[in-house]
Structure formats: C-alpha cells, structure tokens
Amino acid sequence: MGSEQPAWIGAAVAVAVILSIEALAGHVDTALIVSAVLALVAGGLLGRTRRPVTLPPREPGLPARHAVAEALLANIPDPVILVDRRVVVMEANPAARRLLPGLKLRHPLSFFLRAPDILDGIEEVLRTGTSLTVDYVARVPTERAFAVQIGALPMPDGPSGGEPNIVLFLRDLTEARRLEAMRVDFVANASHELRTPLSALLGFIETLQGPARDDARAREQFLGIMRTQAQRMTRLIDDLLSLSRIELREHVAPTRPVDLARIARQLVDMQAPLARERGIELTVEAPDTPMRVLGERDELLRVIENLVENAMKYGGSGGVVTVSLHRLDRTGGRPDRIELRVADAGPGIAPEHIPRLTERFYRVDVASSRQQGGTGLGLAIVKHSLNRHRGRLSIESELGRGTTMRVTLPEYRPEPAEAVPVQE
Ligand SMILES: Nc1ncnc2c1ncn2[C@@H]1O[C@H](COP(=O)(O)OP(=O)(O)O)[C@@H](O)[C@H]1O
Ligand SMILES: [Mg+2]
C-alpha cells in the first residue's frame, strides 16, 4: 500500500500542474480544474482505503481479444471514451474523436470536454461505483444533445492510474428531440386548425339559440356558414387521416405496375367541370405509350389531384393549367424515370417559401388557403406518398410567371419473364 501513495500523488500533482498551466493560458476554467483535482484526490483516497491490487491471471489469447474489443469500439456509431481514475483519456473511438476533434490520449478529459456535469458525474461514479446518466449539449459545430452514460469498468481494486476505469457512452438524442419537437408542433397546429371552425360553429349555435332565435333570414345565412365550417373540419380530418395512413405504409414499396399517363388523364377528366367553372384551360399532354411505374393507383391519383387543385386555386388567375408527362433517359447508372409536370401561369411563389411548402400546415397565405378550402396538408401528403413510391417532388416558380411542380418516379421496366399485367 505504502508504495502506491507516491504514484497517485505524483500523478495528481502532474495533472494539477498541467491543468494550472492550461488555466494560465486561458484554456481551462477554474471550476473544471477544481473538479478534476477533486476527482483525483477522491480517486486517490478511495484507492488508499481499498484492498491491495490483485490482478487477474493473464488469459491466453488476450491480444486477440483486445483487437476484437478495439474493432468493436471502432464500429460503435456513438462516441465512447474510456478514462482512468485521474480522468485522463485512455481510449476514444472514432465517433468520440469526431465529436471532440482536439481529443488526445493520455491528456485530462477536461481539456477537451467543457462539461462540469460529466466531470462531476465521473467523480461520483468513481466514489460510488454506481453508473449514472447526465445530459450534455455540444454547441459546436451544430447543437447536438447527448445522454451520457457514465459507468465503472470492472477493474481490479486499487488506484490503477493509467488503466481505464470509467466508460463514457454518449447517446445522440438530437434526432429524437427534433422528432419530439415536430410531434408537439404538429399536435398544437392540428388542434388549432380544428379549434377555429369549432369556435365559429359554437358561436353561431349560441346566436341561433339566443338573439337570432326568431330571425328566419339570419338562420338561413348562419346555417350556410355553419355548413362551410363543418365541411372544413371534415376535410381537415380526412387529410390528417390520409397523411397518417400514408406514413404508416411509407416503408412498404408498392409492387403493382400502373400507367401514370392514364391516371393523369382520369384526374383531368374529373377536374374538367371545376376548371370550366373557373374559366381555366386544363389540359394533359402525354405520349400514347403507357408510362408505367410501380404504384398505388389511388395514392398517385391523390398526388396529381393535390397538384392540379393547387395550380387551379393559387395559379388559376393565369388561365391555363397543363399536366404533362415525359420519359427521362437514364443518367449515370440511374434507371429511366417518368416525369409528371403540373404547370400554371399564376402569380408564382417567392423563393423563401419554396423549401417549406411540404411542411405540414405551411401556407404562403393562410387566409387565401382557408378561403379556398385548403388545409395546409396537401403538399405534405404529396411528399410522403412520393417517398413511398421512391419518387421526388421539385418546385420551380418565378414571381409573376407561374409555378411548375415536377414529380419524378422510377419507370417500371420488367424483364420479359417477370412482366405483371398493368392494373386498370
Ligand atoms: N401552384 C401554386 N402557386 C402558388 N402557390 C402555391 C401553389 N401550390 C401551392 N402553393 C402554396 O403552397 C401552400 C401549401 O399547399 P398545400 O400543402 O397544398 O396546402 P393548401 O392548398 O391546403 O393550403 C399553399 O397554401 C400555397 O400558399
Ligand atoms: Mg393544396
């Protein structure tokens, strides 16, 4: 025992000196030095009160196992750092080096990681031997949130400076937190969207029960408004349900071939009366040959419907809406693709809005969308449907000239033996 004391004191002093030099150079703050030195002292004291060191007998084949352990560590996608009792870095996997680019082995962890909670946590684990988890937010280069699991490694007792004693496992929670924030936002938005027509309905019901009870003309007028509001709620619920249905099946790729040109023609026929009513010339241009893709007919019909409806609602003032289909030739090893364009000659969309249009409830002009019966979910539905169909949506628009929504999908080209008849 007596011979161990100088070793840990020496190490503590050496690290304290390094830390002080760093502090003077302005690299480390005092709180970190104090906690690091405290950790060392605690480690040393613990070491002194424990049983003498008994190393396990060296197992045959240890170098091979070491290589396996190292390979395992290298392949863990989350950062893992091993430190010794003095909180000096003994091992760090590639993910840890990416997170802390200056990280060097055999230097105190506090040089590279300014996180008092983690250092305090290590100290506590060294003292109690019980694992714990603390939060850590890395701010550079981008903000990332981690749950840091600090665990004691089963090492032989003793001060064991220079041998890994503590393992830090950093679990990246950034994506999970982002999804959680999106979910919360979505629920808030959906509730607000449903609440608005509901409040209007309640207001009119109260008026009809009270002041307007005997006013036949007001009753007619209010019932008309109530009907519109109830229809708006129905549309919103329908869109929310289709979005969640599509999301549920987003990873199940469709397996039946369908003719996209035929679906586009059917949709244009269905929309013809509305186009006529609004004075819009709605046309479809497609080659005579079938344009086959693997897809769900109803979902693809909804995709085209959403794009044509938008073109008529927001770009209809241009007087023409054109749906056209083209075959894009193979480029750089990619399969042939079918392109469907929906173009209008309306007022167009300012560039700052374009990247956000497929977000749920995002609208350039909420009032105009509502007035036209929009829910703000159409392009989100289009995006998720296309994800499922391995398709892509791109939006081109110029203010004052119009908008073109471009959908591309992989063309279905069966080997002669596996041809499946096209779905009607
Ligand atoms: N062809 C278009 N021309 C101009 N603006 C458009 C066009 N298509 C979509 N937009 C804008 O994108 C927004 C989002 O569209 P969408 O997700 O279908 O929701 P909604 O139509 O219910 O408002 C619309 O509110 C509108 O502001
Ligand atoms: Mg829409």
Short mmCIF file of C-alpha atoms and ligand atoms in Angstrom, two decimals:
data_model
loop_
_atom_site.label_atom_id
_atom_site.label_comp_id
_atom_site.label_asym_id
_atom_site.label_seq_id
_atom_site.Cartn_x
_atom_site.Cartn_y
_atom_site.Cartn_z
CA MET A 1 0.00 0.00 0.00
CA GLY A 2 2.67 2.44 1.06
CA SER A 3 4.35 2.21 -2.29
CA GLU A 4 1.09 3.21 -4.10
CA GLN A 5 0.77 6.59 -2.43
CA PRO A 6 3.61 8.38 -4.18
CA ALA A 7 2.35 7.13 -7.51
CA TRP A 8 -1.12 8.70 -7.26
CA ILE A 9 0.13 11.82 -5.54
CA GLY A 10 2.70 12.18 -8.30
CA ALA A 11 0.04 11.74 -10.97
CA ALA A 12 -2.29 14.18 -9.22
CA VAL A 13 0.39 16.78 -8.92
CA ALA A 14 1.45 16.30 -12.53
CA VAL A 15 -2.14 16.68 -13.79
CA ALA A 16 -2.78 19.62 -11.45
CA VAL A 17 0.35 21.30 -12.83
CA ILE A 18 -0.73 20.67 -16.44
CA LEU A 19 -4.20 21.98 -15.61
CA SER A 20 -2.80 25.10 -13.96
CA ILE A 21 -0.59 25.81 -16.95
CA GLU A 22 -3.60 25.38 -19.24
CA ALA A 23 -5.62 27.64 -16.95
CA LEU A 24 -2.97 30.31 -17.08
CA ALA A 25 -3.03 30.02 -20.84
CA GLY A 26 -6.78 30.52 -20.58
CA HIS A 27 -7.70 27.06 -21.91
CA VAL A 28 -9.50 25.59 -18.92
CA ASP A 29 -11.74 27.27 -16.40
CA THR A 30 -11.10 27.09 -12.70
CA ALA A 31 -14.23 25.12 -11.87
CA LEU A 32 -13.02 22.35 -14.13
CA ILE A 33 -9.56 22.30 -12.55
CA VAL A 34 -11.07 22.12 -9.07
CA SER A 35 -13.39 19.30 -10.05
CA ALA A 36 -10.63 17.42 -11.89
CA VAL A 37 -8.24 17.74 -8.93
CA LEU A 38 -11.05 16.81 -6.55
CA ALA A 39 -11.72 13.76 -8.66
CA LEU A 40 -8.07 12.83 -8.45
CA VAL A 41 -7.94 13.28 -4.70
CA ALA A 42 -11.15 11.29 -4.26
CA GLY A 43 -9.74 8.61 -6.52
CA GLY A 44 -6.52 8.52 -4.54
CA LEU A 45 -8.31 8.37 -1.21
CA LEU A 46 -10.56 5.60 -2.41
CA GLY A 47 -7.56 3.74 -3.68
CA ARG A 48 -5.89 4.01 -0.31
CA THR A 49 -8.81 2.63 1.64
CA ARG A 50 -9.34 -0.37 -0.62
CA ARG A 51 -7.81 -3.80 -0.69
CA PRO A 52 -4.36 -4.30 -2.23
CA VAL A 53 -4.27 -4.73 -6.00
CA THR A 54 -4.77 -8.29 -7.18
CA LEU A 55 -4.53 -8.56 -10.93
CA PRO A 56 -6.37 -11.49 -12.54
CA PRO A 57 -4.11 -14.09 -14.14
CA ARG A 58 -3.32 -13.17 -17.72
CA GLU A 59 -5.54 -15.19 -20.03
CA PRO A 60 -4.13 -16.86 -23.10
CA GLY A 61 -5.25 -15.21 -26.35
CA LEU A 62 -5.60 -11.79 -24.69
CA PRO A 63 -4.06 -9.78 -27.56
CA ALA A 64 -6.61 -11.26 -29.98
CA ARG A 65 -9.46 -10.35 -27.62
CA HIS A 66 -8.04 -6.88 -27.28
CA ALA A 67 -8.10 -6.50 -31.07
CA VAL A 68 -11.73 -7.66 -31.15
CA ALA A 69 -12.65 -5.20 -28.39
CA GLU A 70 -10.93 -2.40 -30.28
CA ALA A 71 -12.71 -3.29 -33.53
CA LEU A 72 -15.99 -3.38 -31.62
CA LEU A 73 -15.32 0.06 -30.15
CA ALA A 74 -14.39 1.46 -33.56
CA ASN A 75 -17.68 0.28 -35.04
CA ILE A 76 -19.96 1.73 -32.37
CA PRO A 77 -21.59 4.73 -34.08
CA ASP A 78 -21.94 6.69 -30.81
CA PRO A 79 -18.98 8.30 -29.05
CA VAL A 80 -17.31 6.09 -26.41
CA ILE A 81 -14.47 7.37 -24.20
CA LEU A 82 -12.53 5.44 -21.57
CA VAL A 83 -10.79 7.39 -18.80
CA ASP A 84 -8.71 6.32 -15.85
CA ARG A 85 -9.15 7.30 -12.22
CA ARG A 86 -7.42 10.59 -12.81
CA VAL A 87 -9.96 11.33 -15.57
CA VAL A 88 -7.19 11.07 -18.14
CA VAL A 89 -8.33 9.83 -21.58
CA MET A 90 -7.11 6.28 -22.18
CA GLU A 91 -9.18 5.31 -25.23
CA ALA A 92 -11.63 7.02 -27.56
CA ASN A 93 -13.44 5.58 -30.57
CA PRO A 94 -13.66 7.37 -33.96
CA ALA A 95 -17.13 8.77 -33.15
CA ALA A 96 -15.71 10.41 -30.00
CA ARG A 97 -12.83 11.90 -31.98
CA ARG A 98 -15.28 13.31 -34.49
CA LEU A 99 -17.28 14.92 -31.69
CA LEU A 100 -14.18 16.30 -29.91
CA PRO A 101 -11.65 16.88 -32.70
CA GLY A 102 -8.83 18.00 -30.35
CA LEU A 103 -9.11 14.87 -28.19
CA LYS A 104 -5.72 13.35 -27.28
CA LEU A 105 -4.98 10.17 -25.41
CA ARG A 106 -3.18 10.48 -22.06
CA HIS A 107 -4.46 14.05 -21.53
CA PRO A 108 -7.12 15.01 -18.98
CA LEU A 109 -10.62 14.78 -20.39
CA SER A 110 -11.40 18.26 -19.04
CA PHE A 111 -9.03 19.73 -21.66
CA PHE A 112 -11.42 18.72 -24.42
CA LEU A 113 -14.83 18.47 -22.83
CA ARG A 114 -16.13 21.54 -21.01
CA ALA A 115 -18.96 19.85 -19.23
CA PRO A 116 -18.95 20.19 -15.42
CA ASP A 117 -21.90 17.78 -15.18
CA ILE A 118 -19.95 14.99 -16.86
CA LEU A 119 -16.83 15.57 -14.77
CA ASP A 120 -18.89 15.68 -11.58
CA GLY A 121 -20.65 12.53 -12.74
CA ILE A 122 -17.33 10.73 -13.25
CA GLU A 123 -16.28 11.77 -9.79
CA GLU A 124 -19.49 10.37 -8.34
CA VAL A 125 -19.19 7.08 -10.22
CA LEU A 126 -15.60 6.73 -9.03
CA ARG A 127 -16.81 7.31 -5.49
CA THR A 128 -19.89 5.08 -5.51
CA GLY A 129 -19.19 2.53 -8.23
CA THR A 130 -22.78 3.00 -9.48
CA SER A 131 -23.48 4.06 -13.10
CA LEU A 132 -25.37 7.24 -13.84
CA THR A 133 -26.56 9.29 -16.81
CA VAL A 134 -26.17 13.03 -17.33
CA ASP A 135 -27.24 15.39 -20.13
CA TYR A 136 -24.70 17.11 -22.36
CA VAL A 137 -25.26 19.63 -25.14
CA ALA A 138 -22.44 20.14 -27.65
CA ARG A 139 -22.80 23.58 -29.26
CA VAL A 140 -20.06 23.42 -31.92
CA PRO A 141 -20.23 22.98 -34.90
CA THR A 142 -24.00 22.43 -34.57
CA GLU A 143 -26.09 21.96 -31.44
CA ARG A 144 -26.37 18.30 -30.51
CA ALA A 145 -27.92 16.82 -27.38
CA PHE A 146 -26.49 13.70 -25.74
CA ALA A 147 -27.38 11.43 -22.84
CA VAL A 148 -24.00 10.49 -21.33
CA GLN A 149 -23.94 7.17 -19.55
CA ILE A 150 -21.06 7.04 -17.08
CA GLY A 151 -20.21 3.56 -15.90
CA ALA A 152 -17.49 2.00 -13.78
CA LEU A 153 -15.48 -0.69 -15.54
CA PRO A 154 -14.97 -3.90 -13.58
CA MET A 155 -11.27 -3.34 -12.86
CA PRO A 156 -9.11 -4.78 -10.11
CA ASP A 157 -9.23 -2.60 -6.99
CA GLY A 158 -6.53 -0.04 -6.35
CA PRO A 159 -5.62 3.37 -7.71
CA SER A 160 -4.85 1.88 -11.14
CA GLY A 161 -3.82 5.21 -12.67
CA GLY A 162 -3.27 4.70 -16.39
CA GLU A 163 -5.81 1.89 -16.67
CA PRO A 164 -9.31 2.60 -17.94
CA ASN A 165 -11.70 2.78 -15.04
CA ILE A 166 -14.66 4.68 -16.35
CA VAL A 167 -16.51 4.35 -19.62
CA LEU A 168 -18.44 7.27 -21.08
CA PHE A 169 -21.07 6.35 -23.62
CA LEU A 170 -22.66 9.33 -25.39
CA ARG A 171 -26.04 8.59 -26.92
CA ASP A 172 -27.04 11.18 -29.54
CA LEU A 173 -30.57 12.39 -28.80
CA THR A 174 -30.61 15.23 -31.35
CA GLU A 175 -32.79 13.43 -33.89
CA ALA A 176 -35.13 12.04 -31.22
CA ARG A 177 -35.53 15.54 -29.71
CA ARG A 178 -36.16 17.06 -33.15
CA LEU A 179 -38.85 14.46 -33.89
CA GLU A 180 -40.40 15.05 -30.48
CA ALA A 181 -40.48 18.82 -31.10
CA MET A 182 -42.10 18.19 -34.51
CA ARG A 183 -44.70 15.95 -32.93
CA VAL A 184 -45.55 18.55 -30.30
CA ASP A 185 -45.76 21.25 -33.00
CA PHE A 186 -47.96 19.05 -35.15
CA VAL A 187 -50.42 18.35 -32.34
CA ALA A 188 -50.55 22.07 -31.47
CA ASN A 189 -51.13 23.04 -35.13
CA ALA A 190 -53.76 20.37 -35.75
CA SER A 191 -55.63 21.32 -32.58
CA HIS A 192 -55.56 24.98 -33.52
CA GLU A 193 -56.80 24.22 -37.05
CA LEU A 194 -59.70 22.17 -35.68
CA ARG A 195 -60.50 24.66 -32.96
CA THR A 196 -61.02 27.60 -35.32
CA PRO A 197 -64.05 26.17 -37.20
CA LEU A 198 -65.32 24.62 -33.99
CA SER A 199 -65.35 28.02 -32.24
CA ALA A 200 -67.20 29.52 -35.21
CA LEU A 201 -69.79 26.72 -35.05
CA LEU A 202 -70.35 27.20 -31.31
CA GLY A 203 -70.66 30.96 -31.77
CA PHE A 204 -73.39 30.56 -34.42
CA ILE A 205 -75.23 27.92 -32.40
CA GLU A 206 -75.37 30.31 -29.43
CA THR A 207 -76.60 33.16 -31.65
CA LEU A 208 -79.29 30.95 -33.14
CA GLN A 209 -80.42 29.85 -29.69
CA GLY A 210 -80.39 33.42 -28.38
CA PRO A 211 -80.72 36.74 -30.22
CA ALA A 212 -81.43 35.28 -33.69
CA ARG A 213 -83.94 32.70 -32.46
CA ASP A 214 -86.86 34.10 -34.45
CA ASP A 215 -84.97 35.61 -37.35
CA ALA A 216 -85.60 33.32 -40.35
CA ARG A 217 -83.21 35.18 -42.67
CA ALA A 218 -80.33 35.12 -40.19
CA ARG A 219 -80.98 31.42 -39.59
CA GLU A 220 -80.62 30.63 -43.30
CA GLN A 221 -77.45 32.65 -43.56
CA PHE A 222 -75.87 31.22 -40.38
CA LEU A 223 -76.71 27.63 -41.28
CA GLY A 224 -74.89 28.16 -44.57
CA ILE A 225 -71.76 29.37 -42.74
CA MET A 226 -72.02 26.52 -40.24
CA ARG A 227 -72.15 24.04 -43.07
CA THR A 228 -68.98 25.53 -44.60
CA GLN A 229 -67.17 25.35 -41.24
CA ALA A 230 -68.27 21.75 -40.64
CA GLN A 231 -67.07 20.82 -44.16
CA ARG A 232 -63.74 22.43 -43.38
CA MET A 233 -63.37 20.28 -40.26
CA THR A 234 -64.26 17.18 -42.27
CA ARG A 235 -61.63 18.00 -44.90
CA LEU A 236 -59.03 18.55 -42.22
CA ILE A 237 -59.80 15.25 -40.52
CA ASP A 238 -59.79 13.43 -43.88
CA ASP A 239 -56.37 14.91 -44.72
CA LEU A 240 -54.97 14.09 -41.28
CA LEU A 241 -56.18 10.51 -41.63
CA SER A 242 -54.76 10.06 -45.12
CA LEU A 243 -51.44 11.52 -44.01
CA SER A 244 -51.20 9.09 -41.11
CA ARG A 245 -52.27 6.15 -43.33
CA ILE A 246 -49.57 7.03 -45.87
CA GLU A 247 -46.96 7.45 -43.15
CA LEU A 248 -47.83 4.06 -41.72
CA ARG A 249 -47.13 2.44 -45.10
CA GLU A 250 -44.28 4.72 -46.10
CA HIS A 251 -41.72 1.91 -45.92
CA VAL A 252 -43.82 -0.57 -47.85
CA ALA A 253 -42.97 -0.03 -51.51
CA PRO A 254 -45.86 -0.68 -53.94
CA THR A 255 -45.40 -3.72 -56.15
CA ARG A 256 -48.07 -3.34 -58.85
CA PRO A 257 -47.38 -1.50 -62.10
CA VAL A 258 -49.79 1.28 -63.05
CA ASP A 259 -49.95 3.62 -66.05
CA LEU A 260 -49.30 7.14 -64.76
CA ALA A 261 -50.49 8.77 -68.02
CA ARG A 262 -53.84 7.03 -67.70
CA ILE A 263 -54.23 8.16 -64.08
CA ALA A 264 -53.36 11.75 -65.10
CA ARG A 265 -55.99 11.69 -67.88
CA GLN A 266 -58.63 10.34 -65.50
CA LEU A 267 -57.86 13.10 -62.99
CA VAL A 268 -58.02 15.82 -65.61
CA ASP A 269 -61.41 14.49 -66.76
CA MET A 270 -62.63 14.57 -63.16
CA GLN A 271 -61.46 18.17 -62.67
CA ALA A 272 -62.74 19.43 -66.05
CA PRO A 273 -66.09 20.79 -64.77
CA LEU A 274 -64.39 22.78 -61.98
CA ALA A 275 -61.81 24.15 -64.43
CA ARG A 276 -64.57 25.22 -66.81
CA GLU A 277 -66.46 26.89 -63.97
CA ARG A 278 -63.34 28.91 -63.09
CA GLY A 279 -62.50 29.74 -66.70
CA ILE A 280 -59.27 27.74 -66.66
CA GLU A 281 -58.00 25.80 -69.65
CA LEU A 282 -56.91 22.48 -68.12
CA THR A 283 -55.07 20.11 -70.48
CA VAL A 284 -53.00 16.95 -70.37
CA GLU A 285 -50.09 16.15 -72.71
CA ALA A 286 -48.74 12.61 -72.75
CA PRO A 287 -47.29 10.24 -75.32
CA ASP A 288 -49.55 7.42 -76.49
CA THR A 289 -47.37 4.70 -74.99
CA PRO A 290 -48.10 3.72 -71.36
CA MET A 291 -45.92 5.35 -68.69
CA ARG A 292 -45.57 2.60 -66.18
CA VAL A 293 -44.46 2.96 -62.57
CA LEU A 294 -44.84 0.71 -59.54
CA GLY A 295 -47.56 2.36 -57.54
CA GLU A 296 -50.86 2.52 -55.74
CA ARG A 297 -53.40 3.99 -58.15
CA ASP A 298 -55.47 5.87 -55.56
CA GLU A 299 -52.43 7.39 -53.90
CA LEU A 300 -50.97 8.58 -57.21
CA LEU A 301 -54.36 9.98 -58.20
CA ARG A 302 -54.36 11.99 -54.93
CA VAL A 303 -50.83 13.25 -55.66
CA ILE A 304 -51.86 14.59 -59.06
CA GLU A 305 -55.16 15.86 -57.65
CA ASN A 306 -53.38 17.89 -54.96
CA LEU A 307 -51.01 19.44 -57.51
CA VAL A 308 -53.77 20.24 -60.04
CA GLU A 309 -56.04 21.64 -57.32
CA ASN A 310 -53.23 23.89 -56.07
CA ALA A 311 -52.44 25.04 -59.60
CA MET A 312 -56.10 25.96 -60.15
CA LYS A 313 -56.59 27.54 -56.70
CA TYR A 314 -53.39 29.55 -56.40
CA GLY A 315 -52.26 29.81 -60.03
CA GLY A 316 -55.64 29.78 -61.78
CA SER A 317 -55.54 33.52 -62.50
CA GLY A 318 -53.09 32.69 -65.32
CA GLY A 319 -55.95 30.94 -67.11
CA VAL A 320 -54.05 27.76 -68.06
CA VAL A 321 -53.01 24.66 -66.14
CA THR A 322 -51.07 22.00 -68.02
CA VAL A 323 -50.33 18.45 -66.90
CA SER A 324 -47.60 16.83 -68.99
CA LEU A 325 -45.72 13.52 -68.88
CA HIS A 326 -42.24 12.77 -70.19
CA ARG A 327 -39.78 9.91 -70.11
CA LEU A 328 -36.38 10.95 -68.72
CA ASP A 329 -33.46 8.98 -70.08
CA ARG A 330 -31.07 7.08 -67.90
CA THR A 331 -28.28 9.23 -66.49
CA GLY A 332 -25.20 7.94 -64.68
CA GLY A 333 -26.45 4.43 -63.95
CA ARG A 334 -29.86 5.63 -62.66
CA PRO A 335 -32.90 3.89 -64.12
CA ASP A 336 -35.17 5.70 -66.54
CA ARG A 337 -37.66 7.92 -64.81
CA ILE A 338 -41.11 9.20 -65.61
CA GLU A 339 -41.67 12.87 -65.08
CA LEU A 340 -45.06 14.46 -64.48
CA ARG A 341 -45.30 18.25 -64.51
CA VAL A 342 -48.16 20.43 -63.39
CA ALA A 343 -47.61 23.96 -64.64
CA ASP A 344 -49.62 27.12 -64.12
CA ALA A 345 -49.16 30.72 -65.24
CA GLY A 346 -50.27 32.27 -61.95
CA PRO A 347 -48.54 34.73 -59.60
CA GLY A 348 -45.81 32.25 -58.58
CA ILE A 349 -44.21 31.67 -55.17
CA ALA A 350 -41.43 33.77 -53.58
CA PRO A 351 -38.21 31.71 -53.27
CA GLU A 352 -38.05 31.88 -49.46
CA HIS A 353 -41.30 29.89 -49.18
CA ILE A 354 -40.41 27.10 -51.59
CA PRO A 355 -38.30 24.88 -49.26
CA ARG A 356 -41.05 24.95 -46.60
CA LEU A 357 -44.13 24.22 -48.73
CA THR A 358 -44.14 20.47 -47.97
CA GLU A 359 -44.17 21.07 -44.19
CA ARG A 360 -47.49 20.29 -42.55
CA PHE A 361 -49.72 23.36 -42.26
CA TYR A 362 -47.22 25.63 -44.00
CA ARG A 363 -49.01 28.08 -46.31
CA VAL A 364 -47.80 31.20 -48.07
CA ASP A 365 -51.04 32.98 -47.28
CA VAL A 366 -53.14 31.29 -44.61
CA ALA A 367 -56.25 33.41 -45.27
CA SER A 368 -56.27 32.71 -49.01
CA SER A 369 -55.68 28.98 -48.43
CA ARG A 370 -58.57 28.81 -45.93
CA GLN A 371 -60.84 30.77 -48.18
CA GLN A 372 -60.20 28.22 -50.92
CA GLY A 373 -60.88 25.32 -48.57
CA GLY A 374 -57.19 24.44 -48.07
CA THR A 375 -55.91 22.55 -45.05
CA GLY A 376 -52.18 23.15 -45.50
CA LEU A 377 -51.62 19.38 -45.70
CA GLY A 378 -51.83 18.78 -49.48
CA LEU A 379 -48.13 19.02 -50.29
CA ALA A 380 -47.16 17.11 -47.12
CA ILE A 381 -49.38 14.27 -48.36
CA VAL A 382 -47.74 14.52 -51.81
CA LYS A 383 -44.26 14.34 -50.28
CA HIS A 384 -44.97 11.29 -48.12
CA SER A 385 -46.76 9.47 -50.95
CA LEU A 386 -43.79 10.10 -53.21
CA ASN A 387 -41.36 8.85 -50.54
CA ARG A 388 -43.29 5.62 -50.55
CA HIS A 389 -43.12 5.44 -54.35
CA ARG A 390 -39.38 6.29 -54.45
CA GLY A 391 -40.37 9.47 -56.21
CA ARG A 392 -39.30 13.07 -55.85
CA LEU A 393 -41.01 16.45 -55.96
CA SER A 394 -39.28 19.61 -57.13
CA ILE A 395 -40.84 23.04 -57.22
CA GLU A 396 -39.87 25.74 -59.68
CA SER A 397 -41.50 29.11 -59.55
CA GLU A 398 -40.94 32.63 -60.73
CA LEU A 399 -42.90 35.55 -59.31
CA GLY A 400 -45.32 36.89 -61.90
CA ARG A 401 -44.72 33.98 -64.29
CA GLY A 402 -46.14 30.89 -62.68
CA THR A 403 -45.23 27.66 -60.95
CA THR A 404 -44.20 24.20 -62.17
CA MET A 405 -44.46 21.24 -59.80
CA ARG A 406 -42.34 18.38 -61.08
CA VAL A 407 -42.75 14.78 -59.89
CA THR A 408 -40.33 12.05 -60.97
CA LEU A 409 -40.80 8.32 -60.41
CA PRO A 410 -38.69 5.33 -61.48
CA GLU A 411 -40.07 3.77 -64.65
CA TYR A 412 -41.27 0.18 -64.38
CA ARG A 413 -39.36 -1.89 -66.94
CA PRO A 414 -39.93 -5.59 -66.31
CA GLU A 415 -37.62 -8.31 -67.54
CA PRO A 416 -39.80 -10.17 -70.09
CA ALA A 417 -40.16 -13.19 -67.74
CA GLU A 418 -41.49 -11.24 -64.74
CA ALA A 419 -43.97 -8.92 -66.51
CA VAL A 420 -47.10 -8.31 -64.43
CA PRO A 421 -50.24 -7.04 -66.17
CA VAL A 422 -50.90 -3.32 -65.69
CA GLN A 423 -53.58 -2.52 -63.10
CA GLU A 424 -56.68 -0.92 -64.59
N1 LIG B 1 -49.28 26.38 -57.87
C1 LIG B 1 -49.13 27.18 -56.80
N2 LIG B 1 -48.98 28.52 -56.93
C2 LIG B 1 -48.82 29.31 -55.86
N3 LIG B 1 -48.77 28.87 -54.58
C3 LIG B 1 -48.91 27.56 -54.39
C4 LIG B 1 -49.08 26.64 -55.46
N4 LIG B 1 -49.15 25.38 -54.94
C5 LIG B 1 -49.04 25.52 -53.61
N5 LIG B 1 -48.90 26.82 -53.25
C6 LIG B 1 -48.72 27.34 -51.87
O1 LIG B 1 -48.36 26.25 -51.05
C7 LIG B 1 -49.20 26.20 -49.91
C8 LIG B 1 -49.31 24.78 -49.40
O2 LIG B 1 -50.03 23.97 -50.29
P1 LIG B 1 -50.82 22.71 -49.73
O3 LIG B 1 -49.89 21.93 -48.88
O4 LIG B 1 -51.48 22.02 -50.87
O5 LIG B 1 -51.89 23.35 -48.73
P2 LIG B 1 -53.29 24.08 -49.04
O6 LIG B 1 -53.54 24.04 -50.51
O7 LIG B 1 -54.28 23.30 -48.28
O8 LIG B 1 -53.11 25.45 -48.49
C9 LIG B 1 -50.50 26.81 -50.38
O9 LIG B 1 -51.24 27.33 -49.29
C10 LIG B 1 -50.00 27.92 -51.29
O10 LIG B 1 -49.64 29.03 -50.50
MG MG B 2 -53.45 22.13 -51.55
#
